[in-house]
Coordinates of C-alpha atoms in Angstrom, one line a residue:
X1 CA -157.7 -176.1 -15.2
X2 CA -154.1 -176.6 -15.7
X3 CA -153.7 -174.0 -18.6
X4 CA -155.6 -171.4 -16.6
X5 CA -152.9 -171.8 -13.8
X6 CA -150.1 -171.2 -16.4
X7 CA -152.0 -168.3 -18.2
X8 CA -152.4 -166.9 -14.2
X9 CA -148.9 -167.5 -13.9
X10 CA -147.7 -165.9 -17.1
X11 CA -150.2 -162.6 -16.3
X12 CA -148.5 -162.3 -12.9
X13 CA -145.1 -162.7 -13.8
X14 CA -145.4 -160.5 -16.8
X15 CA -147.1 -158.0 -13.8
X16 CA -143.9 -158.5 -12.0
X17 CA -141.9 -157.8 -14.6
X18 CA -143.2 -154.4 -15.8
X19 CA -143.2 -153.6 -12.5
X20 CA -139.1 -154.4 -11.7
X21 CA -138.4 -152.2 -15.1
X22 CA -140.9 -149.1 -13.9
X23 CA -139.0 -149.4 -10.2
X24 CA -135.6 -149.6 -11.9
X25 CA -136.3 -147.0 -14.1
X26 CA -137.4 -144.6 -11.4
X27 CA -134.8 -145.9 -9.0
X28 CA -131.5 -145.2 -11.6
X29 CA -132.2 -144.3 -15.2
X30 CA -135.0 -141.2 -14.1
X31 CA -133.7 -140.5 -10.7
X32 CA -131.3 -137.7 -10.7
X33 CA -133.8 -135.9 -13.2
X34 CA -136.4 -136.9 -10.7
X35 CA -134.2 -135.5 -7.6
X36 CA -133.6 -132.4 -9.5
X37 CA -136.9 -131.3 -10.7
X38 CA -138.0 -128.0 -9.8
X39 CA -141.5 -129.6 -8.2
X40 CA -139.2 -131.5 -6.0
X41 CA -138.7 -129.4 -2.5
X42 CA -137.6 -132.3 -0.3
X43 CA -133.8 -132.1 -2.0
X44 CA -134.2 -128.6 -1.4
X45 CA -135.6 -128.6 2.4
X46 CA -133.1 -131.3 3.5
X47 CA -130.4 -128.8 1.5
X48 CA -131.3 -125.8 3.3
X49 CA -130.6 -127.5 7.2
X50 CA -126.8 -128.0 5.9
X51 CA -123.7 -125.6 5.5
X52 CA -124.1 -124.1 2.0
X53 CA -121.4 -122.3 -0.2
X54 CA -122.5 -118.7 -1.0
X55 CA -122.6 -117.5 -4.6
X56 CA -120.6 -114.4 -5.8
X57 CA -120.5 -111.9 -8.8
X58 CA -117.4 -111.7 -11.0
X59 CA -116.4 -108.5 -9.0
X60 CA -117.0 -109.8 -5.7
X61 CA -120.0 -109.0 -4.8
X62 CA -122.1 -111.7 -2.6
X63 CA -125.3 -112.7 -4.3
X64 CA -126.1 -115.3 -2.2
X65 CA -125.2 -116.6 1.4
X66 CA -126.1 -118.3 4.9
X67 CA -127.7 -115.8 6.9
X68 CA -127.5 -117.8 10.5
X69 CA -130.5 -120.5 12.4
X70 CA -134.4 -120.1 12.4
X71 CA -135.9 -119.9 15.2
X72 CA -136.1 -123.7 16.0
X73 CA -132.2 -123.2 15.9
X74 CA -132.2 -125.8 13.1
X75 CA -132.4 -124.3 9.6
X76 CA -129.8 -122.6 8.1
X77 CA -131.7 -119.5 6.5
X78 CA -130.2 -118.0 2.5
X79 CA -130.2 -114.1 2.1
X80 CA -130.2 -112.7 -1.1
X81 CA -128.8 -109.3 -0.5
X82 CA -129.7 -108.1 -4.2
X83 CA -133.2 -109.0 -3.9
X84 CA -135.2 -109.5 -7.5
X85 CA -131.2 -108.1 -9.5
X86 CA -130.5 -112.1 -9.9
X87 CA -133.7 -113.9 -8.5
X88 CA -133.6 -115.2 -12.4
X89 CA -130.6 -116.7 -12.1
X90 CA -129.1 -117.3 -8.6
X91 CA -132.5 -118.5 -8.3
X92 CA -133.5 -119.4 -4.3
X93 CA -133.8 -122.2 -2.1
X94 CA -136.2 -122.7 0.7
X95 CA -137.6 -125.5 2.7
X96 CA -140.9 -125.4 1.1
X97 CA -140.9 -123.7 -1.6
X98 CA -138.0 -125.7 -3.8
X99 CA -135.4 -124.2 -5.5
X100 CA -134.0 -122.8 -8.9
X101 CA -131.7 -121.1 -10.9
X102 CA -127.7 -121.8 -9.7
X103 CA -129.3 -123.1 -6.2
X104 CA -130.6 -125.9 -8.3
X105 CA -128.0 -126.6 -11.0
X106 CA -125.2 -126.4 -9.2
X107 CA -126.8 -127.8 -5.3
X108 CA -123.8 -130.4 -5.0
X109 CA -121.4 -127.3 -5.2
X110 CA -122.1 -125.3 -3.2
X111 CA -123.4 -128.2 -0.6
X112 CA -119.9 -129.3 -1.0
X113 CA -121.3 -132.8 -1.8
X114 CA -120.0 -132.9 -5.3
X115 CA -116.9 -135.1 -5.2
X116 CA -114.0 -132.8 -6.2
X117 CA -115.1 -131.5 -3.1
X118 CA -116.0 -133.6 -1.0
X119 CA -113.1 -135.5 -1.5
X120 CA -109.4 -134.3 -2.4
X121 CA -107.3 -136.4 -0.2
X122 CA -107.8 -139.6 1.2
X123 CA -108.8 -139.0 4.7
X124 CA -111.9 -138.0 3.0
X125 CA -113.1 -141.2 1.8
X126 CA -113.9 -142.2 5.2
X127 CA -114.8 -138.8 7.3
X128 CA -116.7 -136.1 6.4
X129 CA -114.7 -133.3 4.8
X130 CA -116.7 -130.5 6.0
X131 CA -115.9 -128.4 3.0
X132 CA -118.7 -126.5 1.0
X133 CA -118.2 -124.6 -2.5
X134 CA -118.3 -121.0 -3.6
X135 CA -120.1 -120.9 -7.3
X136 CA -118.0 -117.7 -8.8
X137 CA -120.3 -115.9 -11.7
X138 CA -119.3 -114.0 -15.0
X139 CA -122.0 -111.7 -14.1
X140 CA -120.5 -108.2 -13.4
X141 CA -122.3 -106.4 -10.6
X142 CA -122.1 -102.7 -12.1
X143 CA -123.1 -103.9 -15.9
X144 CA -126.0 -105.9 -14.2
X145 CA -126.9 -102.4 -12.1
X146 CA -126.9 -100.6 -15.8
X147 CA -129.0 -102.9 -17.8
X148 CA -131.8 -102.7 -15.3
X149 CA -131.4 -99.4 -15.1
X150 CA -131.1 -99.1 -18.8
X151 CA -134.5 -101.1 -19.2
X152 CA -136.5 -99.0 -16.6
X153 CA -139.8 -99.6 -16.0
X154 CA -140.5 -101.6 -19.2
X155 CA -140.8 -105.4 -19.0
X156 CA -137.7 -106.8 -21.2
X157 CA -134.6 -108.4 -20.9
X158 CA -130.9 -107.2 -21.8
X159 CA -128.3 -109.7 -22.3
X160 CA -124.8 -109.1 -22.6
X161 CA -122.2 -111.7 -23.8
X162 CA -118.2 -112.2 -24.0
X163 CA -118.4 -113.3 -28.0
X164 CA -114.9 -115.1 -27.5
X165 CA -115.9 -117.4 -24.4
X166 CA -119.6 -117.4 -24.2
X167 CA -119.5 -115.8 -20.3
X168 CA -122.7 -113.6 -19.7
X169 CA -121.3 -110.2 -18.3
X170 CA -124.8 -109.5 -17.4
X171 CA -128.6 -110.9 -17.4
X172 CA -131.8 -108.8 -16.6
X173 CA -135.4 -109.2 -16.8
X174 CA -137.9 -107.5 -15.6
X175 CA -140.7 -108.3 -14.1
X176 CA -138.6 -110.1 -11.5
X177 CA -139.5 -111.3 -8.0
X178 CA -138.2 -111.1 -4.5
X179 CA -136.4 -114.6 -3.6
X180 CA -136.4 -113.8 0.2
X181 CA -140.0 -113.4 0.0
X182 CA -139.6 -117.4 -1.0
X183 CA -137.3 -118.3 1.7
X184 CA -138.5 -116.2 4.4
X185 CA -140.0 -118.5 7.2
X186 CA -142.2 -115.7 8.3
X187 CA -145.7 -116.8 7.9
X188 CA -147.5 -114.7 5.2
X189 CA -144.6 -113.9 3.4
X190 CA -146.1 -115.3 0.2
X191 CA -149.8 -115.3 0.4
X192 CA -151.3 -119.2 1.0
X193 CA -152.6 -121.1 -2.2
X194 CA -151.2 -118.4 -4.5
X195 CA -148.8 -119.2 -7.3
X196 CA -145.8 -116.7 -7.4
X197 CA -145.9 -115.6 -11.3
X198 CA -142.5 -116.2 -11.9
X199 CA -141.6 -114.3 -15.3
X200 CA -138.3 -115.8 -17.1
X201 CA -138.4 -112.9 -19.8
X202 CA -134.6 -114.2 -20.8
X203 CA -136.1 -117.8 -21.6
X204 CA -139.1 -116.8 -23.1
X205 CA -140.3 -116.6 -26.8
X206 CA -140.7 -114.0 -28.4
X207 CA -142.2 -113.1 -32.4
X208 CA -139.8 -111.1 -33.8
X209 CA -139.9 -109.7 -37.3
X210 CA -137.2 -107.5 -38.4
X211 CA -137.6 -103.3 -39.4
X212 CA -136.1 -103.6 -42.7
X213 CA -136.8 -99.7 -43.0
X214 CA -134.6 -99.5 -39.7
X215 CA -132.2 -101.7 -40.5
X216 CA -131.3 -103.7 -43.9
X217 CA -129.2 -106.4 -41.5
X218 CA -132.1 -107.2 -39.1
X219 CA -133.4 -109.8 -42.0
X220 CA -130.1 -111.1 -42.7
X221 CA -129.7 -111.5 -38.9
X222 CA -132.7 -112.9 -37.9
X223 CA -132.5 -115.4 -40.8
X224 CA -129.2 -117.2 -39.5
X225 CA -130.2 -117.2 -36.0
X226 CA -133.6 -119.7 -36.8
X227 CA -131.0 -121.9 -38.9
X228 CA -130.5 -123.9 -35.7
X229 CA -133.1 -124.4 -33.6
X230 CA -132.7 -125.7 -30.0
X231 CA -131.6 -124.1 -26.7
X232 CA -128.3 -122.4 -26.3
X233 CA -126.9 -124.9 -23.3
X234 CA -126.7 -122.4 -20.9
X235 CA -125.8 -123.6 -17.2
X236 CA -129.0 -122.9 -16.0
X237 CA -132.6 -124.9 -15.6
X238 CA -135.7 -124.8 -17.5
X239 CA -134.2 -123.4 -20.8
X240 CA -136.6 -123.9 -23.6
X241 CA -136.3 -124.9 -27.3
X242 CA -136.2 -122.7 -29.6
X243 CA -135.9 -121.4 -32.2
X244 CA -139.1 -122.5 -34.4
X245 CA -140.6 -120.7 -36.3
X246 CA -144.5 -119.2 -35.5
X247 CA -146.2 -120.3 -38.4
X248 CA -146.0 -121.7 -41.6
X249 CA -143.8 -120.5 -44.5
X250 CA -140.6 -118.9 -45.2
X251 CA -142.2 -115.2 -43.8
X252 CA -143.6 -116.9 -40.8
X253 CA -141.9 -114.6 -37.6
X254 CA -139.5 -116.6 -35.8
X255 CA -139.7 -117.1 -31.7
X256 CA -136.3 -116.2 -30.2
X257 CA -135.5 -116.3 -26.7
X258 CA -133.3 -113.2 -25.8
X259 CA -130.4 -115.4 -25.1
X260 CA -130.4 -116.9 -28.0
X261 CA -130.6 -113.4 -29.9
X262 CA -127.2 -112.7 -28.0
X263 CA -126.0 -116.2 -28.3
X264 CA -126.4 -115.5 -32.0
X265 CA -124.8 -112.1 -32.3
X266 CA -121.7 -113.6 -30.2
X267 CA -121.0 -116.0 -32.9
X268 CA -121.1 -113.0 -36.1
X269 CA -118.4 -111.9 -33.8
X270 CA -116.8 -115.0 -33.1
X271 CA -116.7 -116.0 -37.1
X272 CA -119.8 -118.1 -36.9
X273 CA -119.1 -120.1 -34.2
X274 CA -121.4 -120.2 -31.2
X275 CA -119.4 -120.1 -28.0
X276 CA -122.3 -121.9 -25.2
X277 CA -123.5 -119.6 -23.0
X278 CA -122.1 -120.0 -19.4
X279 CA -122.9 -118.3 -15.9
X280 CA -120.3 -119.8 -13.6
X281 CA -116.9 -118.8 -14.0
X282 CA -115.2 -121.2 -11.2
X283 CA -116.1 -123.3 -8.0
X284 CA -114.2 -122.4 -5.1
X285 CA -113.8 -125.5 -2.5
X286 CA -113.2 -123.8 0.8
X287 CA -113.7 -125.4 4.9
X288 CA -117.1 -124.0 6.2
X289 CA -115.3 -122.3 9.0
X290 CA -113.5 -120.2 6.2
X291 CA -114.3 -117.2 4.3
X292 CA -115.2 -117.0 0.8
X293 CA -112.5 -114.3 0.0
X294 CA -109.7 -117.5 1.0
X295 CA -110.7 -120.9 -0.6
X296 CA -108.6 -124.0 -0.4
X297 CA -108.9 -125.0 -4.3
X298 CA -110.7 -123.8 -7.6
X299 CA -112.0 -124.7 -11.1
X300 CA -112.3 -122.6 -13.7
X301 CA -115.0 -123.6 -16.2
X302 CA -113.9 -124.1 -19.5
X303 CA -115.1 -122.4 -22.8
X304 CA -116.8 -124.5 -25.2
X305 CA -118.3 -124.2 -28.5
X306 CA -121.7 -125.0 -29.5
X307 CA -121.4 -125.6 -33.5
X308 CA -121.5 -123.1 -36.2
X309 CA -124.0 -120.6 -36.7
X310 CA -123.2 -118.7 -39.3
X311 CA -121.2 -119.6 -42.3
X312 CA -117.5 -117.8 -42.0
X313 CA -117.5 -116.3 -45.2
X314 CA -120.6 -114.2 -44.3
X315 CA -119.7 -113.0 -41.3
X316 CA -117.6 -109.8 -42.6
X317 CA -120.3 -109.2 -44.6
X318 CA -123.0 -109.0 -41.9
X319 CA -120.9 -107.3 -39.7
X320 CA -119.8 -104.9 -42.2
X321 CA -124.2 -104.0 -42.8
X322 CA -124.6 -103.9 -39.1
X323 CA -122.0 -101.4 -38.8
X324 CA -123.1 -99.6 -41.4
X325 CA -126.6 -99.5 -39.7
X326 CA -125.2 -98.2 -36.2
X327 CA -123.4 -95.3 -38.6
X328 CA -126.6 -94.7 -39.8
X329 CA -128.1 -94.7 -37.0
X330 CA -125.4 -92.6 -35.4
X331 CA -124.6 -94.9 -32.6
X332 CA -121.2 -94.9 -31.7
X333 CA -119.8 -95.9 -27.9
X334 CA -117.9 -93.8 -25.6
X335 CA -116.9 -96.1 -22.8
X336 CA -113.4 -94.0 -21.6
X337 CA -113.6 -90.8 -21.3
X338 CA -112.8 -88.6 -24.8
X339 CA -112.7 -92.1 -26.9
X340 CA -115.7 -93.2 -29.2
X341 CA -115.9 -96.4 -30.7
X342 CA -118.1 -97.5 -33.5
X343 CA -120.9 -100.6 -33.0
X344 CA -122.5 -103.0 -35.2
X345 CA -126.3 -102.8 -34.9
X346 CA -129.3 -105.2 -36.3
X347 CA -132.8 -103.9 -34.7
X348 CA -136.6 -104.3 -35.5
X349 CA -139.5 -104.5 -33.9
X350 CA -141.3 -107.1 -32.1
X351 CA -145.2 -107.7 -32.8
X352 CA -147.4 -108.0 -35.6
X353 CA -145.5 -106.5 -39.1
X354 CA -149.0 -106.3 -40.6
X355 CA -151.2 -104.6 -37.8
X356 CA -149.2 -101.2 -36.9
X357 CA -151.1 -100.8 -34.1
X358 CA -149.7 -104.0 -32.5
X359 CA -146.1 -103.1 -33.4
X360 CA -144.7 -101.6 -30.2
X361 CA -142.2 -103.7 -28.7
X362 CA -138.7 -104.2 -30.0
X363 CA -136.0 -105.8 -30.4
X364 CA -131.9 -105.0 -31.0
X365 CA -128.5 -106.8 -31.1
X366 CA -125.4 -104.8 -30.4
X367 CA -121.4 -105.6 -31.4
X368 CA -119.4 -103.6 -30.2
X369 CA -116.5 -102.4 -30.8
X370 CA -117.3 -103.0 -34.8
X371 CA -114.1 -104.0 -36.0
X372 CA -113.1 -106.4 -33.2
X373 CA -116.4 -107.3 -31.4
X374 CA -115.7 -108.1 -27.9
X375 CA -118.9 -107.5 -26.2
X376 CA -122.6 -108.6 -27.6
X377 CA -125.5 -107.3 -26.6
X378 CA -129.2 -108.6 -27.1
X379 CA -132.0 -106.6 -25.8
X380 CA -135.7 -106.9 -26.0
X381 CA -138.5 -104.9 -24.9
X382 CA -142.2 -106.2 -24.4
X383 CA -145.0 -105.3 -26.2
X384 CA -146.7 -101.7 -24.3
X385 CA -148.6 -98.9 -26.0
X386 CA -146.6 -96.7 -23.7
X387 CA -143.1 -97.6 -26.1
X388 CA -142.7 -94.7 -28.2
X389 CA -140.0 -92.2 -27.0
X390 CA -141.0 -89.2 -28.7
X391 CA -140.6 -87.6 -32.1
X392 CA -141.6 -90.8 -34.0
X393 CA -138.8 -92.6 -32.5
X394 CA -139.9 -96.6 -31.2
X395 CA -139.1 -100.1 -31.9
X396 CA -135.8 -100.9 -32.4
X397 CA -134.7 -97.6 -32.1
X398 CA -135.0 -97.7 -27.9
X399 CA -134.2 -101.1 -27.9
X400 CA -130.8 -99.7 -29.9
X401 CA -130.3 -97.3 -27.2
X402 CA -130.4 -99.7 -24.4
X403 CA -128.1 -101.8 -25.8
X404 CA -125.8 -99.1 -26.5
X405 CA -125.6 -98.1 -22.7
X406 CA -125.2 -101.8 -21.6
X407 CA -122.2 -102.5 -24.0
X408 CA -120.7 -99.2 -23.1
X409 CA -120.8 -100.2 -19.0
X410 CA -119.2 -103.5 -20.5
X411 CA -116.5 -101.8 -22.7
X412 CA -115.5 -99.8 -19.8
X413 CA -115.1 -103.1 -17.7
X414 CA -112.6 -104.6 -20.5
X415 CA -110.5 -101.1 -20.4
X416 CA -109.6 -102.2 -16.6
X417 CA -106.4 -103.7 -16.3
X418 CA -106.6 -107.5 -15.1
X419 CA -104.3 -106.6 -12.1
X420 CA -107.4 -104.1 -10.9
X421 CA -110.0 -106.2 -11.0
X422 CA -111.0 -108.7 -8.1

């Protein structure tokens, strides 16, 4: 009877004890992933009843602000002025239905609870400091306007990337989705029960297999991007992994994500090393009585480097067959008027390389200008039967083109002088 007792006893402390470790670990070690998981929409509906920062395009455009009460007189309602430009990264945030993108990653900004905001001088420590943050972006408003527009109607992404720091100038994909149709407490606005198909096309794999025929670099290229796989680090949620090849063997097409294709073609220009992708370019602290255009402090995010990509000795070398390719291809830039400006190319298509018939999406990675990079450019176009352009032009060839027009709306915004600019 006794040693039944202690067996019970063991069996029930033992019970208590995997129980104190589970609470513990959901109560500290898993609880801001927990608290920030995009399933999670209490965060988000307690978030969107407080003052919020807004979130604003390197040139000044507003991407995201307060819009006033609802009509309980309660809820402070977001706007996205932009509508589906920047849903994939501003993101939204609504009482039911969660948010993401920079509403999510960076909620304690701009809900001024982070604590270089919340508190900068003592009185803060005890009252509340009724300050809220602006999240700044390296997106540029007129190169986002061109990408899309450069895209069209084909689903795709563009990327464009500052090589030297790792900003992203711009970041379209297409399809895209409203994210006041989210927020909007209209009844209806999103039909009941339905799940809103929300397409990431910058964070999703792709197979790619290089055009040698197109050209000789894609190979090359595409070969030092798989040499190190994982995400890129980008300030954003819900990145994937990548890159891993799909398949088995050395001629097995690799899955890229469109970010990292740019990420990749960054470092070529950077001498191999991979500057980590970044969307925020500062938090401005500001009062929530103020305006955006007059904040109180702010804090530049700083560049950093992800590791080394390529090696630096084969860097000239690549660059020097990718700008042989654009010459070939007769791509050059013209981004001020009567000046042209050679690129560095690298393009293929994106599909099957042994079933023709599935080979019509594609795939390209710009540098440009050629002998002093200082804009990349990654562009990928889903596969559509509809892809040919005409006069046996396709695959990388439009995918080229694209690229071309984003990097030249880019190189025009680098001929600005830093006094013009906002």
């Amino acid at each position: 009877m006794r040693g039944r007792i202690i067996r019970l006893t063991v069996a029930l402390a033992a019970g208590f004890a995997v129980l104190l470790v589970q609470l513990t670990n959901l109560g500290f070690v898993s609880a801001e992933g927990l608290r920030n998981h995009e399933l999670n929409t209490r965060a988000a509906a307690a978030a969107v009843g407080n003052p919020r920062g807004a979130i604003i395009s390197a040139d000044g455009e507003v991407l995201a602000l307060p819009i006033g009460h609802d009509d309980t007189g309660r809820r402070l309602l977001r706007a996205y002025p932009h509508g589906p430009l920047y849903a994939h990264t501003v993101g939204y945030l609504g009482p039911t239905a969660g948010a993401s993108g920079i509403e999510r990653s960076y909620d304690s900004e701009l809900s001024g609870t982070a604590t270089g905001i919340a508190v900068q001088e003592l009185a803060d420590l005890f009252t509340d400091s009724g300050r809220v943050g602006d999240v700044v972006l390296t997106l540029n408003h007129g190169v986002q306007l061109t990408a899309r527009a450069a895209l069209g109607d084909r689903d795709g992404a563009v990327v464009v990337i500052d090589p030297a720091t790792g900003a992203v100038i711009a970041m379209w994909s297409r399809p895209s989705f409203d994210p006041d149709a989210l927020v909007s407490p209209a009844p209806g606005a999103v039909r009941a029960g339905a799940r809103l198909p929300v397409a990431r096309a910058y964070q999703r794999h792709y197979a790619l297999t290089p055009d040698e025929s197109f050209s000789t670099a894609g190979a090359e290229f595409l070969e030092g991007a798989r040499r190190k796989p994982g995400s890129t680090g980008i300030d954003l949620p819900g990145e994937p992994d990548g890159a891993e090849p799909d398949g088995s063997g050395d001629d097995a097409p690799v899955r890229l994500t469109p970010l990292q294709l740019a990420a990749a073609a960054a470092s070529i220009a950077n001498k191999g090393m991979r500057m980590r992708p970044h969307v925020v370019h500062r938090i401005d602290s500001r009062s929530t009585e103020g305006e955006p255009s007059a904040p109180d402090t702010s804090v530049e995010s700083a560049p950093r480097d992800a590791g080394r990509l390529f090696e630096t000795a084969g860097t000239a070398g690549l660059l020097a067959r990718m700008t042989a390719a654009a010459q070939q291809a007769a791509i050059s830039l013209a981004p001020t008027e009567g000046v042209a400006l050679p690129a560095a190319i690298a393009a293929g298509w994106l599909g099957d390389p042994s079933d023709t018939d599935t080979r019509t999406g594609s795939w390209a990675v710009l540098l440009a200008p050629a002998d002093a990079p200082t804009v990349a450019v990654a562009v990928l176009i889903e596969p559509d039967a509809t892809l040919d352009i005409g006069n046996g032009r396709g695959g990388g060839t439009l995918a080229t083109m694209i690229a071309a027009t984003a990097a030249e709306a880019a190189l025009a915004l680098r001929a600005v002088p830093e006094s013009d600019l906002p």
